[in-house]
Short mmCIF file of C-alpha atoms in Angstrom, two decimals:
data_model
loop_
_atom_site.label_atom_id
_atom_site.label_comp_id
_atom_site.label_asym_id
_atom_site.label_seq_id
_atom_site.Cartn_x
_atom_site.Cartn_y
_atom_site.Cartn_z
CA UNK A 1 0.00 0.00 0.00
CA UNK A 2 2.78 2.66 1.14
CA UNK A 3 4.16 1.73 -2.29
CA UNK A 4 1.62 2.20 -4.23
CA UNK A 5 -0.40 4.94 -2.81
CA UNK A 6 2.71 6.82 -1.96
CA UNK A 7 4.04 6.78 -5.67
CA UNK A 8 0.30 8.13 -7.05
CA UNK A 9 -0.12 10.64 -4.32
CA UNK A 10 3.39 11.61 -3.56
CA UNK A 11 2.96 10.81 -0.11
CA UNK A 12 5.48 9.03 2.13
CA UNK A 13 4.64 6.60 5.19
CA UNK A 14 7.45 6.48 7.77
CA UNK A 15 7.21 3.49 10.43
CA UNK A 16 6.65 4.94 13.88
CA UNK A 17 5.75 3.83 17.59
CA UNK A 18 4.56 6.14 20.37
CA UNK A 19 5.96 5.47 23.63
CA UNK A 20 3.66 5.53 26.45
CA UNK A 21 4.24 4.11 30.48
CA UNK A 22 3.15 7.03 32.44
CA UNK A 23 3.04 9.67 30.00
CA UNK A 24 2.71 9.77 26.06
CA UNK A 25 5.62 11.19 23.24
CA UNK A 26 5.94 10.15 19.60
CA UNK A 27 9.43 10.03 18.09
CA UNK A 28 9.82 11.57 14.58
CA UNK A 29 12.74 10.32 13.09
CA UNK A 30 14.76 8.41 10.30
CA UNK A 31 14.71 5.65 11.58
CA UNK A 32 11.94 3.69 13.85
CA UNK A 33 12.68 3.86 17.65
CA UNK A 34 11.70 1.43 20.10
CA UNK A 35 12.16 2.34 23.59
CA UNK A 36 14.18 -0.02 25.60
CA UNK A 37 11.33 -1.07 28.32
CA UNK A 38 13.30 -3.99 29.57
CA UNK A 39 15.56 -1.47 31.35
CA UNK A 40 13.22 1.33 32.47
CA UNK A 41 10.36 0.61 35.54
CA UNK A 42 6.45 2.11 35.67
CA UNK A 43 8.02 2.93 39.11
CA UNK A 44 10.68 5.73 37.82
CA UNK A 45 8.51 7.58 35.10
CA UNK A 46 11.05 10.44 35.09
CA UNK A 47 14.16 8.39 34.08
CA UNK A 48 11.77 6.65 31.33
CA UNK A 49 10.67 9.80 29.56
CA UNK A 50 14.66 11.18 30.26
CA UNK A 51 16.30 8.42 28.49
CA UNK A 52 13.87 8.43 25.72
CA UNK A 53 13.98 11.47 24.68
CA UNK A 54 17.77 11.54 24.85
CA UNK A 55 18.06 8.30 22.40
CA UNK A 56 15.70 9.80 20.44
CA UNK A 57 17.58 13.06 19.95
CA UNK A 58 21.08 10.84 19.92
CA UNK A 59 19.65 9.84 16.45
CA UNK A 60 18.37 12.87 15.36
CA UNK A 61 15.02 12.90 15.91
CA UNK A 62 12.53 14.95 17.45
CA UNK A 63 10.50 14.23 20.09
CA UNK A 64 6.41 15.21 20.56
CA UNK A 65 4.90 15.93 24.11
CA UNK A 66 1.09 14.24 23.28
CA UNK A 67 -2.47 15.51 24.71
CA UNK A 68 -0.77 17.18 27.85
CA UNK A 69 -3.98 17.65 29.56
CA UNK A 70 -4.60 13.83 29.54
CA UNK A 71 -5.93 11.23 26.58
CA UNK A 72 -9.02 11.07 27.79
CA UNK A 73 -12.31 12.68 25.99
CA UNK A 74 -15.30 13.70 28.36
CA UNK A 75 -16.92 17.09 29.25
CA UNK A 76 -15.10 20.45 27.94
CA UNK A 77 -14.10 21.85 31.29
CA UNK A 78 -14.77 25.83 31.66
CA UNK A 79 -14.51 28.67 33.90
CA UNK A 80 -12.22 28.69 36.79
CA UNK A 81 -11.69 25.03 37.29
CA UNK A 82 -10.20 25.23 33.61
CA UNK A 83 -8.21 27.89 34.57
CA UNK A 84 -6.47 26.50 37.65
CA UNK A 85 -6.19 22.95 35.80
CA UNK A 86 -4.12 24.33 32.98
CA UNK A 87 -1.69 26.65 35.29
CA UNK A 88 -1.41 23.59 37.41
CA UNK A 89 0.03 21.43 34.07
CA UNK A 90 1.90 23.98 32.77
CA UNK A 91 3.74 24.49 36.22
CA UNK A 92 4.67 21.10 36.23
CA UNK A 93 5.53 20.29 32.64
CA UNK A 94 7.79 23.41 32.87
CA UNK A 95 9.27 22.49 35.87
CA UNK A 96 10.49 19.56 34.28
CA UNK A 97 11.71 21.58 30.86
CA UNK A 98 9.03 19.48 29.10
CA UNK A 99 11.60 16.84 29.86
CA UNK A 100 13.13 18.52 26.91
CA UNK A 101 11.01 18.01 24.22
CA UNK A 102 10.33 19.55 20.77
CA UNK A 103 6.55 19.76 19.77
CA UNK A 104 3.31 19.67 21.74
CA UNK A 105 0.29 18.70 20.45
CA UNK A 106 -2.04 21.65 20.42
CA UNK A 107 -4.85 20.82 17.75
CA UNK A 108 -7.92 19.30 20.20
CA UNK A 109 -11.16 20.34 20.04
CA UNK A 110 -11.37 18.46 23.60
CA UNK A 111 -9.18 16.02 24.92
CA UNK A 112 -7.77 15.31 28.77
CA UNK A 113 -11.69 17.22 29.10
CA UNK A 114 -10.00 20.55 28.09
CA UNK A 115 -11.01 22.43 25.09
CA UNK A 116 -8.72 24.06 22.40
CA UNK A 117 -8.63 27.25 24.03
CA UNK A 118 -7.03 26.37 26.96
CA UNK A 119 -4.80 23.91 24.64
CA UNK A 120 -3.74 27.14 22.90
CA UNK A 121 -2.78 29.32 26.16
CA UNK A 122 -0.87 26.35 27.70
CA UNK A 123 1.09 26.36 24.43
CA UNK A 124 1.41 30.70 24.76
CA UNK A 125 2.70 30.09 28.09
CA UNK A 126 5.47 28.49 26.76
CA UNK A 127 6.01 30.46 24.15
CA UNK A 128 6.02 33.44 26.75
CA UNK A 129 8.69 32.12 28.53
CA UNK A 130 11.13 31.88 25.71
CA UNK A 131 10.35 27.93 25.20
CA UNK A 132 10.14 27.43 21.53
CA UNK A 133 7.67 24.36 20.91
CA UNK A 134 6.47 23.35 17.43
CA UNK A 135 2.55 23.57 18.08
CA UNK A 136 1.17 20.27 16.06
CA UNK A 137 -2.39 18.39 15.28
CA UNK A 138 -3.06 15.05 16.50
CA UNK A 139 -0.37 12.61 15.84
CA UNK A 140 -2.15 10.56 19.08
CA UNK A 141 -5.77 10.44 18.04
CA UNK A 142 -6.12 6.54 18.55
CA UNK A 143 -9.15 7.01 16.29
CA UNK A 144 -6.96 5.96 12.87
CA UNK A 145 -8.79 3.07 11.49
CA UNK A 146 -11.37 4.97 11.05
CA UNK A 147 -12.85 7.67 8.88
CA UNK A 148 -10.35 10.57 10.05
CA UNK A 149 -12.16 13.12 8.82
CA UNK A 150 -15.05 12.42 11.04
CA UNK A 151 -13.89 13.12 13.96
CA UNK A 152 -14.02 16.80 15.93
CA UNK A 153 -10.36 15.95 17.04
CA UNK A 154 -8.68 15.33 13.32
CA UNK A 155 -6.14 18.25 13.39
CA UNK A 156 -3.65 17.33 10.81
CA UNK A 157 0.15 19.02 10.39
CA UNK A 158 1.04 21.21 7.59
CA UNK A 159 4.66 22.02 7.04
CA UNK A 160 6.64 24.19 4.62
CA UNK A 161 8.98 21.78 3.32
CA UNK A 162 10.65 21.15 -0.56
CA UNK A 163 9.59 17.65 -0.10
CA UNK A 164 7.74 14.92 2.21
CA UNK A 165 11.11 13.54 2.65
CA UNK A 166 12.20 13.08 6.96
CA UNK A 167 15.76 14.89 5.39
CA UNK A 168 13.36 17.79 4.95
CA UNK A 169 10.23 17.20 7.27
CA UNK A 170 12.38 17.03 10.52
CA UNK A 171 14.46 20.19 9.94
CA UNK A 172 10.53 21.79 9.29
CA UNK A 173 9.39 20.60 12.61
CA UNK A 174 12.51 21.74 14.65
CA UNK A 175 12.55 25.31 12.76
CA UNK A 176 8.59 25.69 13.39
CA UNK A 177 7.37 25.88 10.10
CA UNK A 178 4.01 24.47 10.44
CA UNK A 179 0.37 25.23 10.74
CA UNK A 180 -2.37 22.85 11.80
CA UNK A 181 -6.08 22.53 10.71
CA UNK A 182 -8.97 20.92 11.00
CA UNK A 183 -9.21 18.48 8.20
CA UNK A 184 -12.45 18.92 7.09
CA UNK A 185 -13.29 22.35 8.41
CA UNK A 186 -10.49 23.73 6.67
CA UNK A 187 -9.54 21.09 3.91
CA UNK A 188 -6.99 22.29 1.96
CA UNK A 189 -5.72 25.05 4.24
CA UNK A 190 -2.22 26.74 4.72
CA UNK A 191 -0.68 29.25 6.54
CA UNK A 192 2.57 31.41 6.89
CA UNK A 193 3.67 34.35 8.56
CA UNK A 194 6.34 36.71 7.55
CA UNK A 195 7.74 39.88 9.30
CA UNK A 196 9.24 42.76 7.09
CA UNK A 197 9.47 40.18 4.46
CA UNK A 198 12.31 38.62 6.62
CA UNK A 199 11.73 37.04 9.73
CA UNK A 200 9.51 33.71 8.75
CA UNK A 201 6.86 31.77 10.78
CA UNK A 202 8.62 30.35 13.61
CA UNK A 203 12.00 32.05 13.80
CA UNK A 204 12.97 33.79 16.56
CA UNK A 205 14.52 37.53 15.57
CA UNK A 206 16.40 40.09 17.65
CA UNK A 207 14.66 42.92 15.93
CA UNK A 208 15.50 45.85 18.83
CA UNK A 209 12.02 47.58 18.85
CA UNK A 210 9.89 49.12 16.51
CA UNK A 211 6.85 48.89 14.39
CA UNK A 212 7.45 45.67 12.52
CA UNK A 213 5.00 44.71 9.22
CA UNK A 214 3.14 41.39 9.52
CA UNK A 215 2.35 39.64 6.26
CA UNK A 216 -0.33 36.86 7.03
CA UNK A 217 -0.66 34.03 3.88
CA UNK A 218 -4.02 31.43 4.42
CA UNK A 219 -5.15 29.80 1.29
CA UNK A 220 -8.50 28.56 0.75
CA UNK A 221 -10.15 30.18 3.93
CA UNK A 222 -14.05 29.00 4.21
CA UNK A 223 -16.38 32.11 3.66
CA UNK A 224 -17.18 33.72 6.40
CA UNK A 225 -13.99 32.80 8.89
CA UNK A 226 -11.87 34.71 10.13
CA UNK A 227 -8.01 35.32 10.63
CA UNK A 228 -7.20 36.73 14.60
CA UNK A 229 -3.58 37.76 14.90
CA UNK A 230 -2.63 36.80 18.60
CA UNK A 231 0.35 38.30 20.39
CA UNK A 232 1.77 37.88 23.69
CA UNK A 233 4.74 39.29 25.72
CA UNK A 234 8.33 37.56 25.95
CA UNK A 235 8.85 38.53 29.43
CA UNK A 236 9.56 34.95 31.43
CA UNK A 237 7.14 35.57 33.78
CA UNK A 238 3.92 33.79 34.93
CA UNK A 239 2.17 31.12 34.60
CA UNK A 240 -1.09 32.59 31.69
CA UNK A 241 -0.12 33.44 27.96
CA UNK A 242 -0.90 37.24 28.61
CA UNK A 243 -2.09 37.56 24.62
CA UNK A 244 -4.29 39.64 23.24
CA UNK A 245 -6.17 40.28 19.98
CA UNK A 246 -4.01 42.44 17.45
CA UNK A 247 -6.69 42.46 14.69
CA UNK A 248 -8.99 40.51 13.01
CA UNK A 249 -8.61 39.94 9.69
CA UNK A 250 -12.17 38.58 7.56
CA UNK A 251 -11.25 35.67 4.77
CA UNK A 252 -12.61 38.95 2.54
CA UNK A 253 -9.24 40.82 3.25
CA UNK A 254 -7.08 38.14 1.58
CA UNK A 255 -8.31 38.61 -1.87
CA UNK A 256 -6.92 36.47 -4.95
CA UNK A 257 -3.11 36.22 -3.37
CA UNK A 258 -4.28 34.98 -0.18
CA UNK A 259 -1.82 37.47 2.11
CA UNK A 260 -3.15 39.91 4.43
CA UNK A 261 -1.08 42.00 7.66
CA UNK A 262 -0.83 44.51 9.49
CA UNK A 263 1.76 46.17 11.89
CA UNK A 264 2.84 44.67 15.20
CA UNK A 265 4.28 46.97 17.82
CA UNK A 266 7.31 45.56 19.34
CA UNK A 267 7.97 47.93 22.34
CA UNK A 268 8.23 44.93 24.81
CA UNK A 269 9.81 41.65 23.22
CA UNK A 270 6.51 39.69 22.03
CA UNK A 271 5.22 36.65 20.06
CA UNK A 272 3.23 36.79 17.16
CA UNK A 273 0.55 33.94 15.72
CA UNK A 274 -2.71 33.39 14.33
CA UNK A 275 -5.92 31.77 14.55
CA UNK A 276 -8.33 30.76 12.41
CA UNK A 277 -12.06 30.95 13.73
CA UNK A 278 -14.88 29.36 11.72
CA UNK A 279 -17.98 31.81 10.22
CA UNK A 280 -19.29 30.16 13.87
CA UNK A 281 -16.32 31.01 16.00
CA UNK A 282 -14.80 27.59 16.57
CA UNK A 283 -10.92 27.32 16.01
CA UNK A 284 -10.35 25.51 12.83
CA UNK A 285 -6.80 26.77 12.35
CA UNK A 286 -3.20 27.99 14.13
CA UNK A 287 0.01 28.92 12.58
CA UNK A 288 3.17 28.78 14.80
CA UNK A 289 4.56 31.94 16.31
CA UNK A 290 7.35 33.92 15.22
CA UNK A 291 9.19 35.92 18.12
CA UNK A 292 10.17 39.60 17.54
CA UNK A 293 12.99 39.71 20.48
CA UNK A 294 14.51 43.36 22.07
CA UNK A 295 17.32 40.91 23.06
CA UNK A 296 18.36 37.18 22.77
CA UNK A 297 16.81 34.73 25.52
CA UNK A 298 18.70 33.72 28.15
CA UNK A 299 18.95 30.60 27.24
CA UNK A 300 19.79 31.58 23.22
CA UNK A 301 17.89 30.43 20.22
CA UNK A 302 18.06 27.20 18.99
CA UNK A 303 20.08 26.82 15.80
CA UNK A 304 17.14 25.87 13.49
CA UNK A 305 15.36 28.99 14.85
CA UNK A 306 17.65 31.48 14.00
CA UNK A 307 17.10 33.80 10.97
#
């Protein structure tokens, strides 16, 4: 099948296993990665996760934090129980460095009984604190032999990549250049951000203040959705995202080329992303964040990151 389908379609099927004792990560790499579970103990969770991500980065892979609210489905929890839940997680997956992982899956309409929303802000949090995460859809639905496109929960992975090749899909991933969407509320969707025609979705730039242009490409936006850009201080503090609302930008403004913007004000070091909301207001779409920087981090800028 991988044959066959893969030469008419042009896509690629890479073996993979998730690895899963007391918490969940998929390995992307070239080559498939078994963890060693003869060696490690339900009992000492930390050293499990520790060691697997290290192999996994040992052979150049990358390494996916999965549903970090929890794989269960249930009730979409709200108000201020949602609240304290998700500044409870992110304390302690950041107190651990995200035992030093590369991506978190972001794209759930619900899952661990948390909504999208608060899937979103967790991810901001990080990205507030100078922790550079690839944002990704569901590569831990569970739900694959079935129809995926029935499902509220299938958000697939877009990357900008020259080919579907893991030489050019991993260095994608690490560098940020991806978007995820709802398969079916969005089929066919892509999006890119670009600052002063330089600085590209998820790159991190020193840019020392300013008024900074934000060009905005989505392709094949449903009528009546709409394009929020989202930004959020850089100031390693707290434990809530601290975004806010730049503009809204209707699938009208996009026209034939499919590229809108507007102007970001970097006073403060900040993050910049976007959302795409439905004609109905649900999320159906989030580019990764590109970071406009008064100085460099603390703890620097990962090489794929850099401009």
């Amino acid at each position: 099948m991988a044959t066959r389908y893969g030469a008419r379609y042009g896509v690629s099927i890479v073996p993979a296993a998730e690895l899963g004792k007391t918490s969940h990560v998929n390995a992307f790499t070239t080559r498939q990665f078994f963890a060693a579970d003869e060696e490690l103990s339900y009992r000492d969770p930390a050293t499990y996760v520790q060691r697997n991500v290290a192999a996994i980065h040992a052979q150049g892979g990358l390494v996916s934090w999965n549903h970090p609210f929890g794989a269960t489905t249930g009730r979409v929890t709200t108000g201020p129980a949602a609240v304290t839940r998700r500044r409870n997680v992110y304390a302690a997956l950041a107190k651990q460095d995200v035992w030093g992982v590369d991506i978190l899956e972001v794209g759930y309409a619900v899952r661990g009984s948390m909504g999208i929303e608060d899937h979103l802000a967790l991810w901001d949090t990080f990205s507030r604190h100078a922790r550079f995460l690839t944002g990704n859809g569901v590569s831990d639905s569970h739900d694959s032999a079935h129809d995926r496109l029935g499902f509220a929960n299938e958000f697939v992975t877009g990357l900008w990549s020259p080919t579907t090749g893991l030489g050019d899909v991993l260095p994608a991933l690490s560098a940020g250049r991806a978007w995820t969407r709802h398969a079916r509320a969005w089929a066919g969707g892509r999006l890119d951000l670009v600052v002063d025609d330089t600085y590209l979705m998820g790159q991190v730039a020193v840019v020392g203040g300013g008024v900074h242009r934000l060009a905005v490409a989505a392709d094949a936006l449903p009528p009546g959705s709409v394009v929020e850009v989202v930004a959020g201080p850089v100031d390693l503090q707290g434990v809530d995202p601290g975004t806010v609302v730049l503009q809204r930008l209707p699938a009208s403004a996009f026209g034939v080329a499919g590229v809108a913007g507007c102007t970001v004000d970097v006073s403060a070091s900040t993050f910049v992303r976007v959302t795409v909301r439905s004609s109905a207001g649900t999320v159906i779409g989030v580019s990764n964040p590109v970071w406009l920087l008064l100085s460099a981090p603390p703890t620097g800028v990962p090489a794929p990151r850099r401009p």
